[in-house]
Every structure is written in structure tokens, then in C-alpha cells.
Amino acid sequence: METKYIFVTGGVVSSLGKGIISSSLANLLIARGFRVTIQKFDPYINIDPGTLNPYEHGECYVTVDGHEADLDLGHYERFTNIRTTRANNVTTGRIYQSVIDKERRGDYLGKTVQIVPHITDEIKRKVKQLGNTGQFDFVITEIGGVVGDIESLPFLEAVRQLRWELGRDSVCVHLTYVPYIAAAKELKTKPTQHSVKQLQQLGIQPDVLVLRTEHPVTEEVRRKIALFCNVAPDAVVESADVPSIYEVPVKMHEQRLDGTVLRLTGLPSDGEPHMAPWLGFLEKMRSATESVTIGLVGKYVELQDAYKSINESLFQAVTYEGRRLDLRFIHSEKLDEGNVDETLSGMDGVIIAPGFGHRGIEGKFVALRWCREHDVPTFGICLGMQCMVIEYARNVLGLEGANSTEMDTKTPYNVIDLMEEQKSISDMGGTMRLGAFDCALRPGSLAAAMYGRTLVSERHRHRFEFNEEYRSRFEAAGMQCVGENPATHLVEVVEVPGKRWYLGTQYHPEYSSTVLSPNPLFIGFIDAAIRYKEERNESKEQ
Ligand code: GLN
């Protein structure tokens, strides 16, 4: 079959959840047996979000092939189990970069290089790149930003041209907002009408409208929007707030979004998607009553998207273990010897977050010492693992002033140090150790037991590493380096045997955890947290 292209655009306001709608649609099409991929086109000039701090765009997600990507790619993977790559995330910066490179090579043969057609052609080429591999029946392209932004114009012009060229092989799904005016007790359709009009002025007629709303959309509102926007009434879909984003595919299917898309592309739309595994997960989620309390110690706690993949991995693991997640964000900058006891004593498990730079670092050491001494299940991820090593060096090995050279270039004990390959690097963009690498696990270790195997592959994003020179001293003092890269021997996993669960990974297991395939380390960590909670409950009862 010809590859079908679905474009997802957004109007009225940002943060409507285009990524979740795209992921949900992909989820349903996959459940109907189609081969699907999703890509995100971001209108900003940065080459990738790797150089953006989390205050700008939330977490930076990392693909297996080492691309620092928009966090929506994390949703795509979690909802669909597909593995995205650098081809699934394109920015204006990358489009311009390749056009300028071609110009310098002389590829344009003396022509004046312009937004139309050169930039738009490059966008079109990128849109079709994955489709042209022949590996996909559907390519879903999410256009970042909001219709009306100056920055999105070349993307929308490319979509207009592609729609014209592709005919029935393309569908445009437009996401808008339907506000509820409490004083009038009414849902307002005007912003949607305006946003569709804006899209029409650019030459794009949406086929499907997804209405984000906090109040149920009445039949009348639906009909009105259909009439004013030239869309079939059954192609106007409501997307109301739901307790969990993982319910969205079900809500979309209830309104036959998948069937409508199939009908619009001329494919048979009868039949049902195979949703049993997904529904099983939702059933577990709904039936859980008891909670498990996890503290996440980091410096971006006021940002709900900064640790997105960790939150979702925890949520998945907790759901599989039949509990509800009670996640507490703990500001590492505010943590000190005076308040650590009161802050952490209610936690069933503690995660020390990844991160960069000095801010909030000492609070992480305070948390770690407390967790280690109180034998609380503790999970350090990337910088969190490095902090585990530093705290152990200072307080168990007695290496006063031990640190990472990232935080203190003059530390007497550089137990975490810049990787050799990083020493000659001056450009900050895309130059970390990025993407999936193998890690060999020591047989008999906690890590190996949780994965159920001794060779794993996980994703990375770091410049610093465990300093090999200290390895034997750590091992003699109890902290074992149980995971390493088979080729370079870079230490990937440390753990302290004899503890309930005290483990750190240089890699980011959260990037590979999906709803249908949760990461074993998160499952193991949550398991330990639940056991710890039960132990404490039992001792209280006695
Ligand atoms: N800042 C640390 C490094 O670069 C850790 C990075 C991270 O936590 N992702 O090695």
C-alpha cells in the first residue's frame, strides 16, 4: 500500500497535547496491524533541543541513535513501542543547515535560494524521508507550535503542497481549544473557527478536528463546528481532560478517530484494533488502591516536564506492581542536614535525578547519605549515579573533598572525571556521549537479576564518567561496579550489595521504558520500595 501521511497541527494555544493525540492515533493504527512512525517538526532555530535548558522545553529525550530530541518523541515511544531516531525530529535549524550546506556545495546551480521553494522542498523531503524507506504504512507528522506563528509558516506551506500532491494519501488533523466561559455557562467555538480559518487561509483544509476541552462537548457544539469548518460531524472529536494520558487512545477510539482516518485515506475502516494489552494496563491503573511514595530529588522540581521520562517510567512500574504513584518532588537546593530527616523519612524509595552543573548538588549528597545510612531503596540516574559515587567516596572511603571535575576542577579526589574523548571538545551541541551503548552486567549482581540477562543496551547523555583509577578502592569498600561497557570498560552501573536496593546507572533507563514494555530497573526499584513500605508498616503494627 502507498504510505499515508497524517499531519497534526495545532491552533488557538500551545500545550494542547498534540504529541499525545499523535501518539494515541499511532497506538490505534498499530493495534490495527499497520506499520506506523511519528515524527516531530519543531519550528525553532536550534539544531536540536540538546542545548536548551529544561526551563525552555522540558526534558531532552535521547533516541537510540544518539539524537537529543524533543520530549514528544518520548511519548511516541511510550505509546507505541516503536524506536524513534534522529530522522523523527527535525527543526527549522536543521532544515536551514542542510539548505545552506547545499548552497555552499553549489547544488543550486546559481539559483537564488529562497524560503519557497528551497526551504519548503527541504521540509517536504524530510517529511517523506521515513515514508520513502518503504517501512511504514503511516507516517504521522506533528508540526510544533501554533497556526499563526511566523515560525511555522514554511512548515504549513510544505504541508499545503504535500496535501495537494498526495491527495487521499494524506490527512490533516487539527487540534484546537474550546474554552468554557463559566459566567455564560457556555463552550465557545469561535477560537476554533478562527484557527481553522487561519489554516484555510494558508490553503489547508483540515479533515479532522480534535477539540481540547475541560467540559464535555455537546452534540450541538460539534455540529456547529463541523458546519463552520467544513468538516464532517463524525470527524469532530472531543478530547476532554482525563486522569491519565494513557486513556487518550481509548477515548479517541470510542469516537472512531482511527476509523475516520482510515476512511479518509480510502482504507477499510471496519474491524477493531487489538487493544487488549493496553486495556490490561489501564485496568491495573484503575484498580490500584494502595500507593507507594517516591521522592525525586532534583533541581528542576517546579517544572512538570523536566523529568518527564522518569515520571512516566515510575508510573508504568508502579502500575504493573498494582499500586498508585505518590510522587514527591524534592528540591535539592533546599535540602540540608537540618531538614533531610523530616523531608525523606516518609519516602518508600528515593530517586536522585540526572542533571548538569553545580546548582543543588550538595543537597543530593545530603539525600544520598541519609538514604544509604537509613537503607532506603535508592536509584541514582546519570548525575544521580555520579553523586552516589561521590557521596560514597567522601563518607565511606573517607576521601574528603571528593567530587566530579564538573563541579570542582580542583578536587583532590576526582572520582568522577571528564571522559578522555570529551577533553578536546569545544562545541556544546550534540557532542556528549549520546545514544544506546552495550553494558555487560556482572552475573549475580542486583542489576543482572532485575534484567534477567547480563548484556543490555541503554541510552546515554553525559560527558563525565566514573574514574577507573578508584575502582578497586570502591569495590574493597563495598560499592561494586557491576556494569561496564564491554569495549571501553566505562563503568555503567554501581550498586552496594547488602542494602535493600542501592543502585546507580550512568545511563538513562527511563528513555527505554514504555507502557507495554516497562524498564526492569524501575520495576525492581518499585518492588523494593513496596517491600520497604510493608516492612515499616509491619513493624509499626507490632
Ligand atoms: N552532568 C553529568 C555529565 O555530563 C551527568 C549528565 C546527566 O545527568 N545526564 O556527565
XYZ file of C-alpha atoms and ligand atoms in Angstrom:
552
model
C 0.000 0.000 0.000
C 1.071 3.626 -0.604
C 2.379 5.298 2.537
C -0.245 7.562 4.066
C 0.789 10.854 5.640
C -1.066 12.287 8.597
C -0.308 15.859 9.600
C -1.136 17.026 13.092
C -1.348 20.781 13.560
C -2.452 22.890 16.485
C -4.333 26.127 16.912
C -5.514 28.694 19.475
C -2.960 27.948 22.206
C 0.082 25.763 22.747
C 0.305 22.830 25.184
C -2.883 21.215 23.918
C -1.204 17.844 23.715
C -0.576 17.330 20.002
C 2.081 14.814 20.996
C -0.430 12.772 22.984
C -3.011 12.859 20.185
C -0.394 11.863 17.591
C 0.805 9.062 19.869
C -2.745 7.873 20.532
C -3.568 7.745 16.850
C -0.345 5.828 16.182
C -1.196 3.478 19.033
C -4.598 2.690 17.476
C -3.252 2.219 13.953
C -0.553 -0.121 15.253
C -3.222 -2.026 17.170
C -4.935 -2.483 13.800
C -1.800 -4.063 12.395
C -0.363 -1.098 10.477
C 3.302 -0.121 10.458
C 3.480 3.406 11.817
C 6.056 6.010 12.718
C 5.691 9.510 14.155
C 7.925 12.499 13.624
C 8.054 15.941 15.152
C 8.890 19.099 13.239
C 9.893 21.920 15.539
C 9.893 25.467 14.188
C 12.758 26.778 16.354
C 16.233 27.583 15.034
C 18.182 25.368 17.443
C 19.596 22.380 15.586
C 18.215 20.149 18.339
C 16.886 20.729 21.868
C 20.153 19.445 23.368
C 21.388 22.941 24.071
C 18.089 24.098 25.611
C 17.723 24.049 29.343
C 14.660 22.293 30.784
C 13.016 25.637 31.586
C 12.633 26.183 27.842
C 11.230 22.917 26.540
C 11.201 20.445 29.410
C 13.221 17.261 29.311
C 15.595 16.487 26.494
C 14.813 12.990 25.253
C 17.501 10.784 23.700
C 16.926 8.337 20.849
C 18.835 5.070 20.434
C 20.962 6.583 17.679
C 22.022 9.412 19.950
C 19.813 12.277 18.888
C 18.886 14.806 21.558
C 15.208 15.125 20.830
C 12.018 16.885 21.766
C 10.245 15.238 24.682
C 7.288 14.358 22.457
C 9.435 11.582 20.997
C 9.309 10.062 24.457
C 5.521 9.989 24.251
C 5.721 8.452 20.799
C 7.882 5.608 22.112
C 5.933 5.076 25.320
C 2.604 4.869 23.477
C 3.739 2.757 20.550
C 6.859 0.772 21.480
C 8.455 1.986 18.242
C 12.055 3.158 18.359
C 12.499 6.660 17.013
C 15.743 8.018 15.573
C 17.222 11.334 14.532
C 15.043 11.165 11.408
C 11.963 11.517 13.625
C 12.801 15.003 14.882
C 13.555 17.908 12.587
C 13.943 21.572 13.483
C 13.997 24.735 11.401
C 17.684 24.905 12.310
C 18.385 21.545 10.678
C 16.363 22.433 7.585
C 18.290 25.665 7.121
C 21.573 23.961 7.872
C 21.102 21.439 5.102
C 19.885 24.062 2.627
C 22.882 26.269 3.421
C 25.238 23.297 3.113
C 23.786 22.533 -0.318
C 24.158 26.157 -1.339
C 27.818 26.132 -0.326
C 28.386 22.926 -2.275
C 26.923 24.642 -5.323
C 23.975 22.243 -5.573
C 21.567 25.041 -6.501
C 23.488 25.811 -9.689
C 23.482 29.568 -9.391
C 19.843 29.952 -8.400
C 18.672 32.433 -5.754
C 17.993 30.297 -2.674
C 14.628 31.137 -1.124
C 12.171 30.009 1.528
C 9.838 28.889 -1.243
C 10.800 26.582 -2.908
C 14.140 25.659 -1.312
C 13.271 25.596 2.368
C 9.824 24.143 1.708
C 11.304 21.499 -0.607
C 13.758 20.516 2.106
C 10.880 20.240 4.599
C 8.936 18.093 2.141
C 11.957 15.887 1.589
C 12.313 15.383 5.334
C 8.579 14.693 5.751
C 8.801 11.900 3.182
C 12.191 10.554 4.232
C 10.835 7.877 6.577
C 7.898 7.096 4.284
C 10.278 6.528 1.372
C 12.034 3.714 3.218
C 9.007 1.544 2.479
C 8.904 0.503 6.111
C 5.745 2.355 7.066
C 2.084 2.370 6.124
C 1.518 5.586 8.030
C 3.843 8.476 8.787
C 2.378 10.860 11.341
C 3.986 14.299 11.289
C 3.379 16.591 14.210
C 4.028 20.259 13.450
C 5.212 22.049 16.575
C 3.903 25.476 17.541
C 0.553 27.059 16.787
C -1.010 28.025 13.455
C -0.414 31.744 13.052
C 3.159 31.670 14.367
C 5.552 33.282 11.920
C 7.954 30.420 12.512
C 5.544 27.672 11.414
C 4.699 29.265 8.058
C 7.239 27.382 5.896
C 6.144 24.096 7.508
C 2.487 24.767 6.814
C 3.268 25.805 3.250
C 5.087 22.482 2.822
C 2.071 20.674 4.263
C -0.208 22.518 1.826
C 1.917 21.432 -1.126
C 2.158 17.867 0.112
C -1.600 17.656 0.631
C -2.056 18.720 -2.957
C 0.459 16.178 -4.228
C -0.657 13.305 -2.036
C -4.424 13.695 -2.369
C -6.192 10.940 -0.460
C -2.898 9.640 0.851
C -2.838 12.476 3.337
C -4.987 13.603 6.240
C -4.786 16.763 8.311
C -5.789 16.530 11.952
C -6.101 19.929 13.589
C -6.132 20.292 17.336
C -7.866 23.300 18.868
C -9.120 24.537 22.181
C -12.767 25.013 23.119
C -12.871 27.199 26.227
C -15.704 27.138 28.723
C -16.880 30.542 29.905
C -18.181 29.943 33.399
C -20.182 33.178 33.651
C -22.096 32.355 30.464
C -22.060 28.596 31.222
C -21.089 28.058 27.623
C -18.469 26.380 25.490
C -17.113 28.813 22.950
C -16.453 27.701 19.384
C -15.122 30.983 17.998
C -11.443 30.368 18.711
C -11.728 27.055 16.856
C -13.464 28.693 13.917
C -10.778 31.372 13.759
C -7.982 28.899 13.965
C -9.446 26.759 11.169
C -9.950 29.902 9.113
C -6.278 30.749 9.593
C -5.353 27.301 8.376
C -7.695 27.654 5.389
C -6.093 30.982 4.516
C -2.829 29.084 4.244
C -4.535 26.708 1.855
C -5.030 23.802 4.255
C -8.452 22.362 4.919
C -8.319 20.127 7.988
C -10.122 16.779 7.687
C -10.385 16.048 11.378
C -10.748 18.431 14.311
C -9.776 17.374 17.797
C -11.261 19.682 20.393
C -9.392 20.018 23.655
C -11.835 20.959 26.350
C -12.374 20.835 30.062
C -16.143 20.383 29.609
C -17.999 17.803 27.536
C -18.701 18.993 24.011
C -22.424 18.838 23.262
C -23.831 17.467 20.017
C -24.878 20.992 19.118
C -21.363 22.386 19.540
C -19.975 19.539 17.499
C -22.443 20.153 14.669
C -21.823 23.877 14.737
C -18.065 23.409 14.462
C -18.480 20.849 11.681
C -20.695 23.229 9.725
C -18.491 26.283 10.081
C -15.239 24.464 9.478
C -16.155 22.227 6.500
C -15.528 19.045 8.452
C -17.824 16.002 8.677
C -19.587 15.884 12.083
C -18.116 12.444 12.846
C -14.656 13.891 12.204
C -15.063 16.346 15.075
C -13.568 14.581 18.052
C -13.639 15.657 21.659
C -10.519 15.378 23.782
C -11.582 16.134 27.329
C -9.223 16.061 30.299
C -8.674 12.521 31.562
C -6.928 11.362 34.751
C -4.143 9.682 32.776
C -2.748 10.425 29.309
C -2.752 6.668 28.676
C -6.552 6.755 28.485
C -6.469 9.026 25.457
C -6.165 6.216 22.836
C -9.299 4.630 24.271
C -11.174 7.940 24.224
C -10.093 8.519 20.625
C -11.193 5.047 19.621
C -14.590 5.493 21.290
C -15.126 8.354 18.853
C -13.733 6.304 15.961
C -10.782 8.595 15.247
C -8.825 5.624 13.856
C -11.782 4.555 11.691
C -12.249 8.090 10.382
C -8.586 8.363 9.387
C -8.784 5.021 7.583
C -11.963 6.055 5.789
C -10.392 9.358 4.718
C -7.406 7.553 3.225
C -9.621 5.104 1.397
C -8.792 2.108 3.566
C -11.364 -0.283 5.048
C -12.420 1.206 8.351
C -14.382 -1.694 9.803
C -12.719 -4.107 12.195
C -11.378 -3.332 15.616
C -7.892 -2.582 16.926
C -6.332 -5.210 19.173
C -6.232 -3.211 22.372
C -6.216 -5.970 24.985
C -2.677 -5.391 26.364
C -3.252 -1.645 26.568
C -6.625 -2.092 28.246
C -4.992 -4.523 30.668
C -2.581 -1.789 31.724
C -5.436 0.707 32.174
C -7.361 -1.847 34.199
C -4.397 -2.260 36.549
C -4.110 1.505 36.797
C -7.757 1.924 37.744
C -7.939 -0.936 40.202
C -4.875 0.066 42.246
C -5.761 1.471 45.620
C -2.611 1.446 47.754
C 0.100 3.906 46.968
C 3.878 3.900 47.053
C 5.663 7.137 47.883
C 8.714 8.028 45.817
C 10.857 11.105 46.367
C 12.517 12.570 43.290
C 15.446 14.723 44.288
C 16.354 17.241 41.607
C 16.782 20.904 40.885
C 14.007 21.405 38.346
C 11.186 20.261 40.597
C 8.938 23.201 39.818
C 8.822 22.100 36.164
C 6.423 19.299 35.475
C 8.112 18.277 32.218
C 11.749 18.410 33.340
C 11.890 14.735 34.383
C 9.077 13.541 32.114
C 10.525 10.141 31.209
C 11.404 9.342 34.823
C 7.877 10.227 35.975
C 6.368 8.062 33.268
C 8.730 5.134 33.929
C 7.841 5.278 37.605
C 4.159 5.440 36.781
C 4.429 2.424 34.484
C 6.347 0.360 37.028
C 4.045 1.297 39.889
C 1.010 0.378 37.774
C 2.453 -3.036 36.919
C 3.133 -3.616 40.604
C -0.526 -2.860 41.361
C 0.000 0.443 43.177
C -0.675 4.117 42.704
C 2.207 6.521 42.383
C 2.590 9.133 45.063
C 5.477 11.133 43.601
C 7.037 13.869 45.699
C 9.384 16.347 44.104
C 12.187 17.324 46.437
C 14.191 20.423 45.722
C 17.854 19.520 46.089
C 18.803 23.155 46.663
C 16.614 23.272 49.749
C 17.820 20.024 51.269
C 20.334 20.149 54.122
C 21.363 18.248 57.260
C 18.725 20.124 59.229
C 15.690 19.099 57.171
C 16.690 15.862 55.466
C 15.190 13.631 58.132
C 11.817 15.271 58.039
C 11.849 15.508 54.228
C 12.844 11.940 53.425
C 11.520 9.840 56.278
C 8.136 9.281 54.627
C 9.655 8.019 51.378
C 9.427 4.378 50.327
C 12.087 4.989 47.702
C 14.242 7.869 46.508
C 15.476 8.759 43.021
C 18.404 11.083 42.530
C 17.833 12.857 39.241
C 20.134 13.445 36.280
C 21.402 16.944 35.652
C 24.222 19.302 34.856
C 26.183 21.858 36.775
C 26.763 22.775 40.333
C 23.379 24.097 41.447
C 21.680 21.884 44.038
C 24.452 19.296 44.031
C 25.267 19.346 47.755
C 21.613 18.599 48.555
C 21.916 15.436 46.515
C 24.838 14.291 48.685
C 22.847 15.012 51.829
C 19.924 12.974 50.479
C 22.200 10.121 49.445
C 23.982 9.878 52.754
C 20.660 9.789 54.564
C 19.229 7.167 52.187
C 22.328 4.977 52.405
C 22.526 5.150 56.176
C 18.792 4.532 56.580
C 18.882 1.811 53.949
C 16.093 3.292 51.830
C 15.726 1.898 48.287
C 17.679 4.430 46.222
C 18.129 4.842 42.496
C 20.691 7.248 41.047
C 20.404 8.115 37.386
C 23.314 9.593 35.427
C 24.336 12.610 37.548
C 22.433 10.813 40.331
C 24.753 7.804 39.949
C 27.792 10.082 39.886
C 26.554 11.677 43.126
C 26.209 8.216 44.660
C 29.864 7.595 43.863
C 30.966 10.976 45.252
C 28.981 10.603 48.470
C 30.415 7.107 48.961
C 33.923 8.432 48.363
C 33.505 11.207 50.908
C 31.704 9.339 53.663
C 32.759 5.711 53.295
C 36.186 5.882 51.664
C 36.996 8.984 53.691
C 38.124 10.975 50.670
C 37.320 14.443 51.887
C 36.513 16.904 49.114
C 35.936 14.126 46.569
C 33.922 15.426 43.650
C 33.289 15.405 39.949
C 35.552 17.705 37.980
C 32.311 19.087 36.519
C 31.605 20.673 39.907
C 35.119 21.262 41.185
C 38.058 21.257 38.815
C 40.492 21.347 41.738
C 39.055 18.466 43.754
C 41.799 16.361 45.402
C 39.827 13.206 44.532
C 38.302 13.337 41.057
C 36.256 10.164 41.445
C 34.107 11.398 38.556
C 36.082 12.874 35.718
C 35.670 14.162 32.180
C 35.800 11.329 29.650
C 39.012 11.256 27.646
C 37.114 11.638 24.342
C 35.494 14.826 25.702
C 38.712 16.650 26.505
C 39.219 18.064 23.005
C 35.596 19.108 22.518
C 34.697 22.793 22.483
C 31.258 22.870 20.784
C 28.496 22.033 23.243
C 25.794 20.922 20.781
C 25.378 17.184 20.162
C 28.826 16.304 21.477
C 28.081 14.346 24.649
C 28.329 10.572 24.767
C 24.878 10.042 23.317
C 22.603 7.158 22.480
C 22.490 3.451 23.156
C 25.595 1.521 24.151
C 26.011 -2.019 25.417
C 26.517 -2.681 29.072
C 27.780 -6.009 30.416
C 26.397 -6.847 33.851
C 28.208 -8.914 36.456
C 26.457 -12.289 36.879
C 24.854 -12.455 40.287
C 24.513 -8.696 40.641
C 21.254 -6.980 41.550
C 21.223 -5.309 38.128
C 21.637 -8.621 36.278
C 18.923 -10.201 38.411
C 16.478 -7.464 37.519
C 17.124 -7.545 33.789
C 17.280 -11.323 33.790
C 20.320 -11.165 31.499
C 23.896 -9.953 31.521
C 24.066 -7.865 28.370
C 21.800 -4.858 27.985
C 21.745 -1.768 25.830
C 20.597 1.558 27.260
C 20.781 5.205 26.268
C 23.257 7.809 27.455
C 23.739 11.541 27.676
C 26.854 12.538 29.581
C 30.391 13.916 29.425
C 31.743 12.676 32.759
C 32.402 9.159 33.999
C 33.467 7.063 36.960
C 37.250 7.413 37.312
C 38.690 3.953 36.688
C 41.704 4.652 38.965
C 39.453 4.480 42.021
C 37.613 1.320 41.060
C 39.424 -1.141 43.322
C 39.137 1.165 46.342
C 35.377 1.447 45.881
C 34.965 -2.281 45.421
C 37.039 -3.041 48.516
C 34.847 -0.603 50.482
C 31.579 -2.172 49.303
C 30.427 -0.247 46.245
C 30.599 -2.624 43.290
C 30.969 -1.630 39.658
C 28.650 -4.295 38.283
C 28.019 -2.894 34.815
C 30.535 -1.755 32.257
C 30.829 -1.050 28.591
C 32.341 -4.227 27.077
C 34.625 -2.276 24.738
C 35.836 0.653 26.840
C 35.201 -0.689 30.383
C 33.469 2.584 31.257
C 31.551 1.986 34.480
C 27.824 1.952 33.761
C 26.252 0.544 36.929
C 27.235 0.697 40.589
C 25.467 -0.975 43.475
C 26.018 -1.639 47.151
C 25.216 -5.280 47.939
C 23.624 -5.951 51.291
C 21.449 -2.870 51.029
C 17.743 -3.117 50.292
C 18.260 -1.562 46.862
C 21.043 0.900 46.298
C 21.930 1.244 42.648
C 23.045 3.872 40.183
C 23.272 3.861 36.412
C 25.407 6.093 34.237
C 22.811 5.503 31.529
C 19.194 6.627 31.481
C 16.895 3.598 31.798
C 13.892 5.934 31.696
C 14.287 6.534 27.959
C 13.561 2.920 27.087
C 10.611 2.332 29.401
C 7.261 2.062 27.624
C 3.723 1.227 28.701
C 3.832 -2.251 27.212
C 7.498 -2.841 27.994
C 8.463 -1.155 31.264
C 12.141 -0.961 32.179
C 13.179 -3.778 34.565
C 15.205 -1.460 36.812
C 12.174 0.691 37.544
C 10.128 -2.442 38.232
C 12.849 -3.700 40.579
C 13.193 -0.367 42.332
C 9.437 -0.054 42.860
C 9.290 -3.630 44.082
C 11.937 -2.830 46.683
C 10.097 0.360 47.671
C 6.865 -1.578 48.178
C 8.641 -4.188 50.302
C 10.271 -1.449 52.356
C 6.919 0.206 52.909
C 5.397 -3.094 54.009
C 8.269 -3.834 56.362
C 7.800 -0.482 58.042
C 4.043 -0.959 58.277
C 4.541 -4.360 59.878
C 6.992 -3.012 62.427
C 4.553 -0.192 63.265
C 1.785 -2.730 63.878
C 3.915 -4.858 66.211
N 26.486 16.216 34.154
C 26.817 14.838 34.104
C 27.693 14.500 32.903
O 27.732 15.211 31.947
C 25.566 13.980 34.114
C 24.692 14.162 32.933
C 23.286 13.668 33.139
O 22.836 13.503 34.274
N 22.561 13.465 32.071
O 28.348 13.500 32.899
